Coordinates of C-alpha atoms (C1' of nucleotides) in Angstrom, one line a residue:
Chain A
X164 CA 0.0 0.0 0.0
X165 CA 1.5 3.2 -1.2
X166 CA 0.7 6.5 0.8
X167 CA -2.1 7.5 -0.8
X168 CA -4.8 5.5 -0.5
X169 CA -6.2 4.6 -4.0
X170 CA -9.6 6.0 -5.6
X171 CA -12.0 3.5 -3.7
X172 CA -16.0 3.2 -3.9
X173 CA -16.0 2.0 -0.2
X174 CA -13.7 0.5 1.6
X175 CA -14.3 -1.9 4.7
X176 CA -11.4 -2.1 7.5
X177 CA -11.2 -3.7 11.2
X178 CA -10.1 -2.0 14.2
X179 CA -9.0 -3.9 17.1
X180 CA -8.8 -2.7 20.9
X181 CA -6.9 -5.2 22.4
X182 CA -7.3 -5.4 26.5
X183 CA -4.2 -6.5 28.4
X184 CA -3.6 -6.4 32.4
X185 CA 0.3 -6.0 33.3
X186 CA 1.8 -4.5 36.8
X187 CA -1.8 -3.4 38.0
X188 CA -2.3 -1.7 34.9
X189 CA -5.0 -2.1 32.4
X190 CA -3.3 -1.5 28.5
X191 CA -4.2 -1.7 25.2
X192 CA -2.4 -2.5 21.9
X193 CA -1.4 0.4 20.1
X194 CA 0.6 0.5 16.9
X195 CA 2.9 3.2 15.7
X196 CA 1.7 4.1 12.0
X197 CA 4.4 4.3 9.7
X198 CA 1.9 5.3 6.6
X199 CA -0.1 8.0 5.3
X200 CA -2.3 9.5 6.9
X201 CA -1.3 10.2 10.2
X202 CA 1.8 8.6 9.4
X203 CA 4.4 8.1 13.1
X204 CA 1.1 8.7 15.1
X205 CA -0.3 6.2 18.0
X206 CA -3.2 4.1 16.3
X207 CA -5.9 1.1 16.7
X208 CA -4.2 -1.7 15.0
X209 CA -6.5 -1.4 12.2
X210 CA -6.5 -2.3 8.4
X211 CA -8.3 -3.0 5.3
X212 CA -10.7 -6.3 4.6
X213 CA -9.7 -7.5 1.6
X214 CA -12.3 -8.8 -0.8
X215 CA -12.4 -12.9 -0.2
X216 CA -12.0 -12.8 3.5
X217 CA -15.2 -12.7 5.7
X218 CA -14.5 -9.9 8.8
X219 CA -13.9 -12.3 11.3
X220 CA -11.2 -13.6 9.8
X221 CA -9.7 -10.2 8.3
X222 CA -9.6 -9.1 12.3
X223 CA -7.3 -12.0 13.2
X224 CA -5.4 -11.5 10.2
X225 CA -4.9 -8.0 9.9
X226 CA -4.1 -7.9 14.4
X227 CA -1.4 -10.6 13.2
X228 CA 0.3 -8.5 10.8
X229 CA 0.3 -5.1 12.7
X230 CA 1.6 -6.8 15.6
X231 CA 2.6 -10.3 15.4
X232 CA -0.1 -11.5 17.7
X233 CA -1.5 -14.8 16.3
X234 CA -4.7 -16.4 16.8
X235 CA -6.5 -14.2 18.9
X236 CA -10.5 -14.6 19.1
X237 CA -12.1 -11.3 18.8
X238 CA -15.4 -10.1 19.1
X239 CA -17.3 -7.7 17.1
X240 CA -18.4 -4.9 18.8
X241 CA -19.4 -1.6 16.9
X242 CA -18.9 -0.5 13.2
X243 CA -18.1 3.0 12.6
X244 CA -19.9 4.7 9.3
X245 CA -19.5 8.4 9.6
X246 CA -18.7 9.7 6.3
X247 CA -15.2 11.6 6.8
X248 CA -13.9 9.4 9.7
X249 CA -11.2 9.0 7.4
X250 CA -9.9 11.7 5.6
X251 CA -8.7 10.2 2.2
X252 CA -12.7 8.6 1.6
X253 CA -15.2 6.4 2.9
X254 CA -13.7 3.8 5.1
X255 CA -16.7 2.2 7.0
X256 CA -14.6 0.3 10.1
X257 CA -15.6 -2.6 12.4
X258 CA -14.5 -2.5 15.4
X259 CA -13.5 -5.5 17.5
X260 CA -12.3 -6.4 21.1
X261 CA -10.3 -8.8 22.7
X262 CA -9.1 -9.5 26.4
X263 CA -5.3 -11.6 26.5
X264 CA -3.7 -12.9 28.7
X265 CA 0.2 -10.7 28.8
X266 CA 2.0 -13.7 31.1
X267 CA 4.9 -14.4 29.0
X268 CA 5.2 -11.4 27.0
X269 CA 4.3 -12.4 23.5
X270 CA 6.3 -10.9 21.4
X271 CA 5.3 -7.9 19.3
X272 CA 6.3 -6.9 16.0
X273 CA 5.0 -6.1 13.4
X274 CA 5.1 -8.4 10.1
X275 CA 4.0 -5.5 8.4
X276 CA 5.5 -2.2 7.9
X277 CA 2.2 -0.1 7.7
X278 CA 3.0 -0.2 11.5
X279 CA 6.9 0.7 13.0
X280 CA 6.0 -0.7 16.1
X281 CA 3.2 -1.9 18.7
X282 CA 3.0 -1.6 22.0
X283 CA 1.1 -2.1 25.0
X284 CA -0.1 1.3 26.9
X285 CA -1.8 2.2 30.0
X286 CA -5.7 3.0 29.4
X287 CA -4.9 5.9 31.3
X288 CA -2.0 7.1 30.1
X289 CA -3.8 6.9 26.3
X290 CA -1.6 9.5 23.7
X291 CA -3.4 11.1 21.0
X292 CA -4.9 8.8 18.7
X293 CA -5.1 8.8 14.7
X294 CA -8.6 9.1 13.1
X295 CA -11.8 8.6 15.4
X296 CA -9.6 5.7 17.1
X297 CA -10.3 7.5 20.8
X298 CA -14.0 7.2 20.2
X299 CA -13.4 3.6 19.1
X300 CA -11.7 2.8 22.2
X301 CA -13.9 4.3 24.6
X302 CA -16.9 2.1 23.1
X303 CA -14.9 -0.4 23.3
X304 CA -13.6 0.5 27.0
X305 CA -17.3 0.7 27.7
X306 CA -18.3 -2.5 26.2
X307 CA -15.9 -4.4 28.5
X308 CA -16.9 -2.8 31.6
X309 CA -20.5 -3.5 30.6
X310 CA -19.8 -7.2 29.9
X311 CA -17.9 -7.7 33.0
X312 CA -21.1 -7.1 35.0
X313 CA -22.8 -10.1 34.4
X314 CA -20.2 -12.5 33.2
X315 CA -17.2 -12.6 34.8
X316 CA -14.6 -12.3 31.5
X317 CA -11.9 -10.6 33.8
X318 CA -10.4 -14.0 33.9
X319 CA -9.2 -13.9 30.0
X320 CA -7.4 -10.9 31.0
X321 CA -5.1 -12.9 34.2
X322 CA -2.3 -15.3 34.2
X323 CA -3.6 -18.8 34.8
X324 CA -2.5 -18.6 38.1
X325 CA -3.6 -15.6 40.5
X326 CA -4.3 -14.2 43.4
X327 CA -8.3 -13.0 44.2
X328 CA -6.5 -9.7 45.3
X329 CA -5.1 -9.4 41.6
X330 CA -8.9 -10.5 40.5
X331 CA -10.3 -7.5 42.3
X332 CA -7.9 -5.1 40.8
X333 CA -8.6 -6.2 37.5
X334 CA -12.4 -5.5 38.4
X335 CA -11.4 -2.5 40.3
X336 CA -9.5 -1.1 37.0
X337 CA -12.2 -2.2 34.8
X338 CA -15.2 -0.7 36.6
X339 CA -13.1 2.1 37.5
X340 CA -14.2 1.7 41.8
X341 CA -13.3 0.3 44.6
X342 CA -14.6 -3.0 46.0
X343 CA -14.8 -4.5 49.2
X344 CA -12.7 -7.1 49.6
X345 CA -14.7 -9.9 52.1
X346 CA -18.3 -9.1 49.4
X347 CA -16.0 -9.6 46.5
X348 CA -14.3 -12.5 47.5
X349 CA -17.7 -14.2 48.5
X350 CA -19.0 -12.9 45.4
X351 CA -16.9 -14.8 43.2
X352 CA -16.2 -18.0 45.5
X353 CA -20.0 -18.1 45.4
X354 CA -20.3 -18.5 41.5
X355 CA -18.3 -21.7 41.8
X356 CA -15.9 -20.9 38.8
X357 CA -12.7 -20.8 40.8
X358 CA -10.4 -23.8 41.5
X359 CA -8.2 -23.1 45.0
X360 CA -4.7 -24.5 44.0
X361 CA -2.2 -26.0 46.8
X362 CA 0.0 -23.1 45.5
X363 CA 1.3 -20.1 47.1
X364 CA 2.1 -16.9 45.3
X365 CA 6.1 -16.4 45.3
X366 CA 8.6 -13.7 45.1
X367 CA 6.4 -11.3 47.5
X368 CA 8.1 -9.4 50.3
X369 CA 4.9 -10.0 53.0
X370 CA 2.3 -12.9 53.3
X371 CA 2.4 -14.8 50.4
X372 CA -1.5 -15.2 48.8
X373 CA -3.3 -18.4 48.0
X374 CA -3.4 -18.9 43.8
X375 CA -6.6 -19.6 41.8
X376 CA -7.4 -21.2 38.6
X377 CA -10.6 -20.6 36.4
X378 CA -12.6 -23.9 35.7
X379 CA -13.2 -23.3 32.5
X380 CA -16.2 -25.9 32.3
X381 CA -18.2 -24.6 35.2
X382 CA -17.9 -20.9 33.8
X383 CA -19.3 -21.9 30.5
X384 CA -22.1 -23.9 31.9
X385 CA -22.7 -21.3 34.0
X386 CA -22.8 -18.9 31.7
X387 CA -23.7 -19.7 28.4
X388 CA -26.9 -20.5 29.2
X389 CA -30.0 -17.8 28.9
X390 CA -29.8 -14.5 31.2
X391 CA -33.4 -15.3 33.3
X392 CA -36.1 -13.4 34.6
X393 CA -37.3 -15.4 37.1
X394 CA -40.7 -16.4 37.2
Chain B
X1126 CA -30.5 -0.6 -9.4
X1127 CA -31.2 -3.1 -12.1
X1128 CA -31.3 -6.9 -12.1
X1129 CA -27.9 -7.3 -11.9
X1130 CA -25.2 -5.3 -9.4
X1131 CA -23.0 -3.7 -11.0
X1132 CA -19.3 -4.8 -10.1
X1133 CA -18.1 -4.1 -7.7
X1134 CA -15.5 -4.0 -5.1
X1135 CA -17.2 -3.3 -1.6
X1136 CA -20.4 -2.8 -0.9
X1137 CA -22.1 -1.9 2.6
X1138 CA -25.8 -2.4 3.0
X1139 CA -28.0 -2.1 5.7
X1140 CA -30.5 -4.3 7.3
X1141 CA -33.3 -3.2 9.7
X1142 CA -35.0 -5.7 12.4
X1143 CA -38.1 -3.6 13.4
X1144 CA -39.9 -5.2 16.0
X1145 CA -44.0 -4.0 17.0
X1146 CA -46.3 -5.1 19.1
X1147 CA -49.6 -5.9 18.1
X1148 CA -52.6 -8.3 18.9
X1149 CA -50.6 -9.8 21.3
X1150 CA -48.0 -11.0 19.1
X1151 CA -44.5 -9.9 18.4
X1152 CA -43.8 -9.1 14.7
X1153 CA -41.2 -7.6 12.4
X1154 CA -41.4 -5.5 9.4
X1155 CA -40.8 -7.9 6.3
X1156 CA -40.6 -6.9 3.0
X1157 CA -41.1 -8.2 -0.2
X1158 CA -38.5 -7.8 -2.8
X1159 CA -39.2 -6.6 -6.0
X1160 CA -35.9 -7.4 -7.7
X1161 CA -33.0 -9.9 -8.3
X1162 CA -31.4 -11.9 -6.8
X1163 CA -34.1 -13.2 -4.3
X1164 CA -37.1 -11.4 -6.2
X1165 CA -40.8 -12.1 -5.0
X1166 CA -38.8 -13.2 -1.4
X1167 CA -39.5 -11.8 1.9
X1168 CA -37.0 -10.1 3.6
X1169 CA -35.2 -7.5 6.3
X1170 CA -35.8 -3.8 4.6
X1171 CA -32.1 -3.4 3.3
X1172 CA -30.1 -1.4 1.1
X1173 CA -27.0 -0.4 0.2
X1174 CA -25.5 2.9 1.7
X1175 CA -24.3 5.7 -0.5
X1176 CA -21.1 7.4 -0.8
X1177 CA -21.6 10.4 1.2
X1178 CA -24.1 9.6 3.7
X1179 CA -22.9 8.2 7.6
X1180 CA -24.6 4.6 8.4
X1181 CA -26.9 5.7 10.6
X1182 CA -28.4 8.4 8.4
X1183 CA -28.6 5.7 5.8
X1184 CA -30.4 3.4 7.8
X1185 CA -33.1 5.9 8.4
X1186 CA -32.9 6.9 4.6
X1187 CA -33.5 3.2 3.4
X1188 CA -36.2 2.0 6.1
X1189 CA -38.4 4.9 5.0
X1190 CA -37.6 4.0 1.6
X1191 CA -38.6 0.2 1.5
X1192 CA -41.5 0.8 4.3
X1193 CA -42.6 4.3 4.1
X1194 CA -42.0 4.5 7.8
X1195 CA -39.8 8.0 8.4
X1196 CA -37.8 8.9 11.1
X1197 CA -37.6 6.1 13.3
X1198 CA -34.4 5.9 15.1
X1199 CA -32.7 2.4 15.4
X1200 CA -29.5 1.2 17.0
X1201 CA -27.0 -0.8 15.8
X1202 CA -26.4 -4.4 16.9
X1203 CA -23.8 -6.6 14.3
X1204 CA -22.3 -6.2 11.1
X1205 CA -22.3 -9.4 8.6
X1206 CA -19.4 -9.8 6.9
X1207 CA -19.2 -13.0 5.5
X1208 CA -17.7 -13.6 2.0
X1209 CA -20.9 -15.2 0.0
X1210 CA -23.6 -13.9 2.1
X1211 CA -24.4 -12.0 -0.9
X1212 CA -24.7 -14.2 -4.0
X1213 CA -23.7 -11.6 -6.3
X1214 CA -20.8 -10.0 -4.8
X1215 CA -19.5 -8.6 -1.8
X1216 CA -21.7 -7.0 0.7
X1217 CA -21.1 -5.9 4.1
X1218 CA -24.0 -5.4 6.2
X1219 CA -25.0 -3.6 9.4
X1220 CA -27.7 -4.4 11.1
X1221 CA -29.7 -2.3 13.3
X1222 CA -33.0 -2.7 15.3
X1223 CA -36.0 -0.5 16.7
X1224 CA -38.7 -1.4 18.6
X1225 CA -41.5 0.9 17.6
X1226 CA -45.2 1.6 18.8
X1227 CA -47.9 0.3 15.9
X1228 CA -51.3 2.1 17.3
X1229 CA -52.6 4.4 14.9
X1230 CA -51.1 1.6 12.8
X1231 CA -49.3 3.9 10.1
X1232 CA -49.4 3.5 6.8
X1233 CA -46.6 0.9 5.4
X1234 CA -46.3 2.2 1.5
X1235 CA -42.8 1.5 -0.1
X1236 CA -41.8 4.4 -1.2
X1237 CA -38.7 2.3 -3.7
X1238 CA -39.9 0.3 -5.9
X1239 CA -37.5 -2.0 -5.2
X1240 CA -40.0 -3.6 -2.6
X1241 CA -43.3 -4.6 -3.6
X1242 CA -44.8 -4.3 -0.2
X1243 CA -44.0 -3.9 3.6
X1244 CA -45.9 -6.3 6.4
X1245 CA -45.5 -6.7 9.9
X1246 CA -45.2 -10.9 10.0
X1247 CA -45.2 -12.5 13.6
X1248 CA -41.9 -13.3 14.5
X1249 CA -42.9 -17.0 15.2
X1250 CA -44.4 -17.0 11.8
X1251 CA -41.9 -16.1 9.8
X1252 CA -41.4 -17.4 6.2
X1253 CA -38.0 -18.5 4.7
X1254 CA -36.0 -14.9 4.0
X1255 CA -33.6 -14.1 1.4
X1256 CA -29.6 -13.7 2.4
X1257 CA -29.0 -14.6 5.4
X1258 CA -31.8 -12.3 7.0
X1259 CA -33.2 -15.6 9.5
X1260 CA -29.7 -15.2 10.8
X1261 CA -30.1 -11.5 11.3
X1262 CA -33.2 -11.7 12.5
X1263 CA -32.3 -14.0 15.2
X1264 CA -29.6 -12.0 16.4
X1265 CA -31.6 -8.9 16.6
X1266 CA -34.0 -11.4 18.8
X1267 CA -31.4 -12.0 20.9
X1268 CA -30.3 -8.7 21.5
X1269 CA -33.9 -7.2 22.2
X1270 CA -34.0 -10.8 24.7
X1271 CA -30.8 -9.3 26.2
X1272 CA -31.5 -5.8 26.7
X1273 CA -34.9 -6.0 27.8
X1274 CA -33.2 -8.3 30.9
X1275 CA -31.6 -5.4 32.7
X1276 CA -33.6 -2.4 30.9
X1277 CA -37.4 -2.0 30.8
X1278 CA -37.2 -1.3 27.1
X1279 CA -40.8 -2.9 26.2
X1280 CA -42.8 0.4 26.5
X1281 CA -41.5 1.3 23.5
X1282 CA -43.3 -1.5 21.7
X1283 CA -46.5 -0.4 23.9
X1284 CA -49.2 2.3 23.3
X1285 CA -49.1 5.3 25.2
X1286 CA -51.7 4.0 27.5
X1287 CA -51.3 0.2 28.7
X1288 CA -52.5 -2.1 31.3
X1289 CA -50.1 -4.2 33.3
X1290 CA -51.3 -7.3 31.9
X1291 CA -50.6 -5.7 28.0
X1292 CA -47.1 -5.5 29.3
X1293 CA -46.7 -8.4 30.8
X1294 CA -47.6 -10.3 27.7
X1295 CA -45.1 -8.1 26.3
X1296 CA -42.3 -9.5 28.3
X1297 CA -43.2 -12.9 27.9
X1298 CA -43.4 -12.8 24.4
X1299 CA -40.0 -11.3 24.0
X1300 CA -38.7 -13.8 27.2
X1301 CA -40.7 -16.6 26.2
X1302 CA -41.4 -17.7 29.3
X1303 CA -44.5 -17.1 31.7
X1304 CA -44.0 -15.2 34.5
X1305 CA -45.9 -14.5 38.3
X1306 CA -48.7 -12.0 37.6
X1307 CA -48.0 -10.5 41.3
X1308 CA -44.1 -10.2 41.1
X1309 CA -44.3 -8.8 37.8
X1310 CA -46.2 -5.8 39.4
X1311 CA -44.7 -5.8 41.8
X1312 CA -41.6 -5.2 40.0
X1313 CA -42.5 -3.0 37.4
X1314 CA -44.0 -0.7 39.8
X1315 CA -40.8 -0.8 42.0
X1316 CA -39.1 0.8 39.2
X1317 CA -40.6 3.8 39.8
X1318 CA -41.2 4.9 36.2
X1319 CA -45.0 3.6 35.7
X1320 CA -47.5 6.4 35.9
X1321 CA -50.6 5.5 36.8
X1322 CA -53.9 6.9 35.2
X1323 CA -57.5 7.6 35.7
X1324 CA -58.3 5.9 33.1
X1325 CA -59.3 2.3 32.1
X1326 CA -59.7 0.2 29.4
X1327 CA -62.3 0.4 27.4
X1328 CA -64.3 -1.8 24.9
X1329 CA -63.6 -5.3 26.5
X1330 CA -66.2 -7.3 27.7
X1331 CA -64.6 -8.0 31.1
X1332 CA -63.8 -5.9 34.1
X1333 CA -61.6 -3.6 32.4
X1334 CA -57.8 -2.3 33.5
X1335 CA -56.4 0.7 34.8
X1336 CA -54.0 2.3 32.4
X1337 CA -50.3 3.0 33.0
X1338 CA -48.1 5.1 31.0
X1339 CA -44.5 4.9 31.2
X1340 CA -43.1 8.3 32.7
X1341 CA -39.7 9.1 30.2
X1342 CA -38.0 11.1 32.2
X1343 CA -37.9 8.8 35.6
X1344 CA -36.8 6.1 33.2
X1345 CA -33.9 8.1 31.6
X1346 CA -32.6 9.2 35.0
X1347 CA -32.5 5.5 36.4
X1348 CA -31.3 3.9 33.3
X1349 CA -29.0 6.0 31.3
X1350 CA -27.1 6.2 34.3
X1351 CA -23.6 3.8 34.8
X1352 CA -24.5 0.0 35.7
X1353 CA -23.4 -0.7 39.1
X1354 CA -21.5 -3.8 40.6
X1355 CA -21.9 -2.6 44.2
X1356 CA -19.5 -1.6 46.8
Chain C
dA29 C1' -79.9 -12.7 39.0
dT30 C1' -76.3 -15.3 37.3
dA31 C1' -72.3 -16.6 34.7
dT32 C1' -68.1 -15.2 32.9
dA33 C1' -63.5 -13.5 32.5
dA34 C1' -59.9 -10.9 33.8
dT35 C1' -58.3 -7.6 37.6
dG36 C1' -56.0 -6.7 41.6
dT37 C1' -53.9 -7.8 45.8
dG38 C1' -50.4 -9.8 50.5
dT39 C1' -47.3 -12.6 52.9
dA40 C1' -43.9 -15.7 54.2
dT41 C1' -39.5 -17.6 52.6
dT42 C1' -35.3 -17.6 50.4
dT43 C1' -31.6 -15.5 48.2
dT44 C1' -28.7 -11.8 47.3
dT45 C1' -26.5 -7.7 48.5
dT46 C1' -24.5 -4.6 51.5
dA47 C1' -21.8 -2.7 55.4
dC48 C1' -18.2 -3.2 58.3
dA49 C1' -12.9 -4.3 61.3
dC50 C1' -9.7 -7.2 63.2
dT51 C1' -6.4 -11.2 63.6
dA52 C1' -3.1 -14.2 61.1
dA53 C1' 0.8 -15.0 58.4
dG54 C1' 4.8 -14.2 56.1
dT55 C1' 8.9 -11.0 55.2
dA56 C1' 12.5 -7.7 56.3
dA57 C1' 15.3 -5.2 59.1
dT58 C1' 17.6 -4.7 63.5
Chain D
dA424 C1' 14.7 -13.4 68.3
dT425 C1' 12.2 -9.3 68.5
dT426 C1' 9.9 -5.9 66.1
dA427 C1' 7.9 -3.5 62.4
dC428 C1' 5.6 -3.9 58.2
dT429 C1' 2.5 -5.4 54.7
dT430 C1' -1.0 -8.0 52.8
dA431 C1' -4.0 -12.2 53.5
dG432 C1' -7.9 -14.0 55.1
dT433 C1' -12.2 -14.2 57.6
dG434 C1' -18.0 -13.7 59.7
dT435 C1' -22.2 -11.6 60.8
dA436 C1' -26.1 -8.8 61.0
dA437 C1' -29.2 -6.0 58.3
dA438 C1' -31.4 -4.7 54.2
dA439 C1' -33.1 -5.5 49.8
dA440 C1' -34.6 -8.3 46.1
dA441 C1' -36.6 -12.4 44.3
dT442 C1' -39.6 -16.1 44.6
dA443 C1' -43.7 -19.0 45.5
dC444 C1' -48.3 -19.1 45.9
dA445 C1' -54.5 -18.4 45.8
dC446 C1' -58.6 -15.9 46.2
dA447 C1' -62.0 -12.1 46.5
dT448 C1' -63.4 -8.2 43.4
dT449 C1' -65.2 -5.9 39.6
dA450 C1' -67.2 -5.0 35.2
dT451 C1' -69.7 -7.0 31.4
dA452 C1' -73.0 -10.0 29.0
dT453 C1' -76.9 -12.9 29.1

DNA sequence: ATATAATGTGTATTTTTTACACTAAGTAAT
DNA sequence: ATTACTTAGTGTAAAAAATACACATTATAT
């Protein structure tokens, strides 16, 4: 792709916001663009759906090539049509989220050079972003903090082993409040999706924390199944 | 737009689920196509979205065009992007919903001739649709299912004026499940956003029903607000 | 007057949510 | 080994919300 964008009818591309949790911190995947327009700003990894790929598919692919990150399931979860949200024509963009999992620092770099770089930055330290890539975030900032209050995703977001004091951070971050610590504990112990492992969090200079595990099975069961209404 | 689409590279379209309310029965605005592919098959009111108009706009745009039903504001729910769901090329679609009030039963006239007619068919009636609109369909179900679980959305499928019991058939149509005549009340009027008339139902041939009407601005301030995961 | 059909209502029980504070355990420094 | 420090881990009472359940009342039609 050159650095002007060619005359185009329409032209479909995927954005990805990318949640990851590291040092306390809630991040998100940013590349560094290294094209036209907006060329060395901070940016949605984002690109263009080419024609024989369905969306789903053009979001792992085009997250893979920006930043080297393979196989990662995304949802779908706004598509953005204003008419000059891109400044060389109509680019209509789907949006799509994912929470990972940052133990054991995957890699990142780029396969492609339509980004210099990616990194991971604070949600609250966000730079400037190019096109309407700040609204695009905040949906998608919203859309996880919605989602988090009746299904309990945060766990996507943790290494397999933690702490329920690193839980409750995570939901503190998220939800942007503070939570009490015997309620949430119960809270969560209650829903019968944690394992208690024979483990002990290491390397900590004070009282070393029990480790959990998601069960996997009982969260799905749990639930998959229909949101009720009672009687 | 003739029988065949011209090539083409990228194409968005939009599809519309509009739900109503009426005789007791759920029901969405079908059309009946009036060209190729598909032509003489029911279907979602959709249409492709012009150059210079945002999606939204164009989602009003084609609904009034296909149904003759103006200004009617939908949201968004998912975009279908898979490669063949168009046989003649690729189309991108976003979907949106509304959930609108039928008394006074306007007037459904195609304005396009590119529908033959516009008719509200019971959603658990529905004939085979062209595309993949049973697929849309069912995910704007879903999402309607969802949302109505944690916000009393229904009213706007109601007349101004209803009884409890209307609305409770309401909800169980949407939940498909019965529910408790007294906690359903009881509910609903906990809410604090029913407004209760001195007026009753008139023309049935039973003890008639109070009336209710949903009070707007109680309901904005209690559910546009953040949702909350407690302390 | 009577039959009919839907309205409208209360209570006890269970479950869930909330508020709230101290002791226990491990580490580090002396 | 004592002490200081830091976080882990725990229970209970009160309030609020959800559930289960049945019958007398009212308007209409005959």
């Amino acid at each position: 792709m050159g650095t002007i964008l060619p005359k185009f009818d329409s032209v479909f591309s995927i954005d990805c916001v990318i949640f990851g949790f590291d040092e306390g911190e809630l991040k998100i995947l940013l590349i560094e663009r290294n094209e036209e327009p907006f060329k060395n700003w901070w940016a949605l990894p984002g690109y263009i759906v080419e024609q024989d790929e369905s969306i789903d598919h053009a979001a792992e692919r085009i997250l893979y090539e920006l930043t080297g990150l393979r196989g990662i399931y995304m949802d779908q979860f706004y598509t953005f049509g204003d008419v000059n949200r891109h400044p060389q024509g109509r680019v209509i963009t789907v949006a799509y989220y994912a929470m990972i999992r940052l133990s054991g620092s995957k890699e990142l770099k780029p396969v492609s050079n339509y980004a210099s770089k990616a990194v991971w930055i604070p949600v609250n330290d966000l730079p400037k972003l190019a096109f309407d890539h700040e609204k695009i975030f905040s949906k998608g900032f919203e859309k996880i903090r919605h989602k988090i209050s009746y299904q309990p995703i945060a766990f996507e977001l943790l290494p397999e082993k933690f702490t329920l004091t690193q839980l409750q951070h995570l939901y503190e971050v998220i939800l942007n409040k503070k939570l009490d610590k015997r309620n949430f504990r119960k809270k969560m112990l209650n829903y019968g999706i944690l394992k208690e492992l024979d483990e002990k969090q290491k390397g900590v200079s004070y009282r070393a924390a029990k480790l959990y595990k998601f069960d996997k099975r009982k969260y799905t069961k749990l639930f998959q199944k229909e949101i009720t209404f009672g009687k």
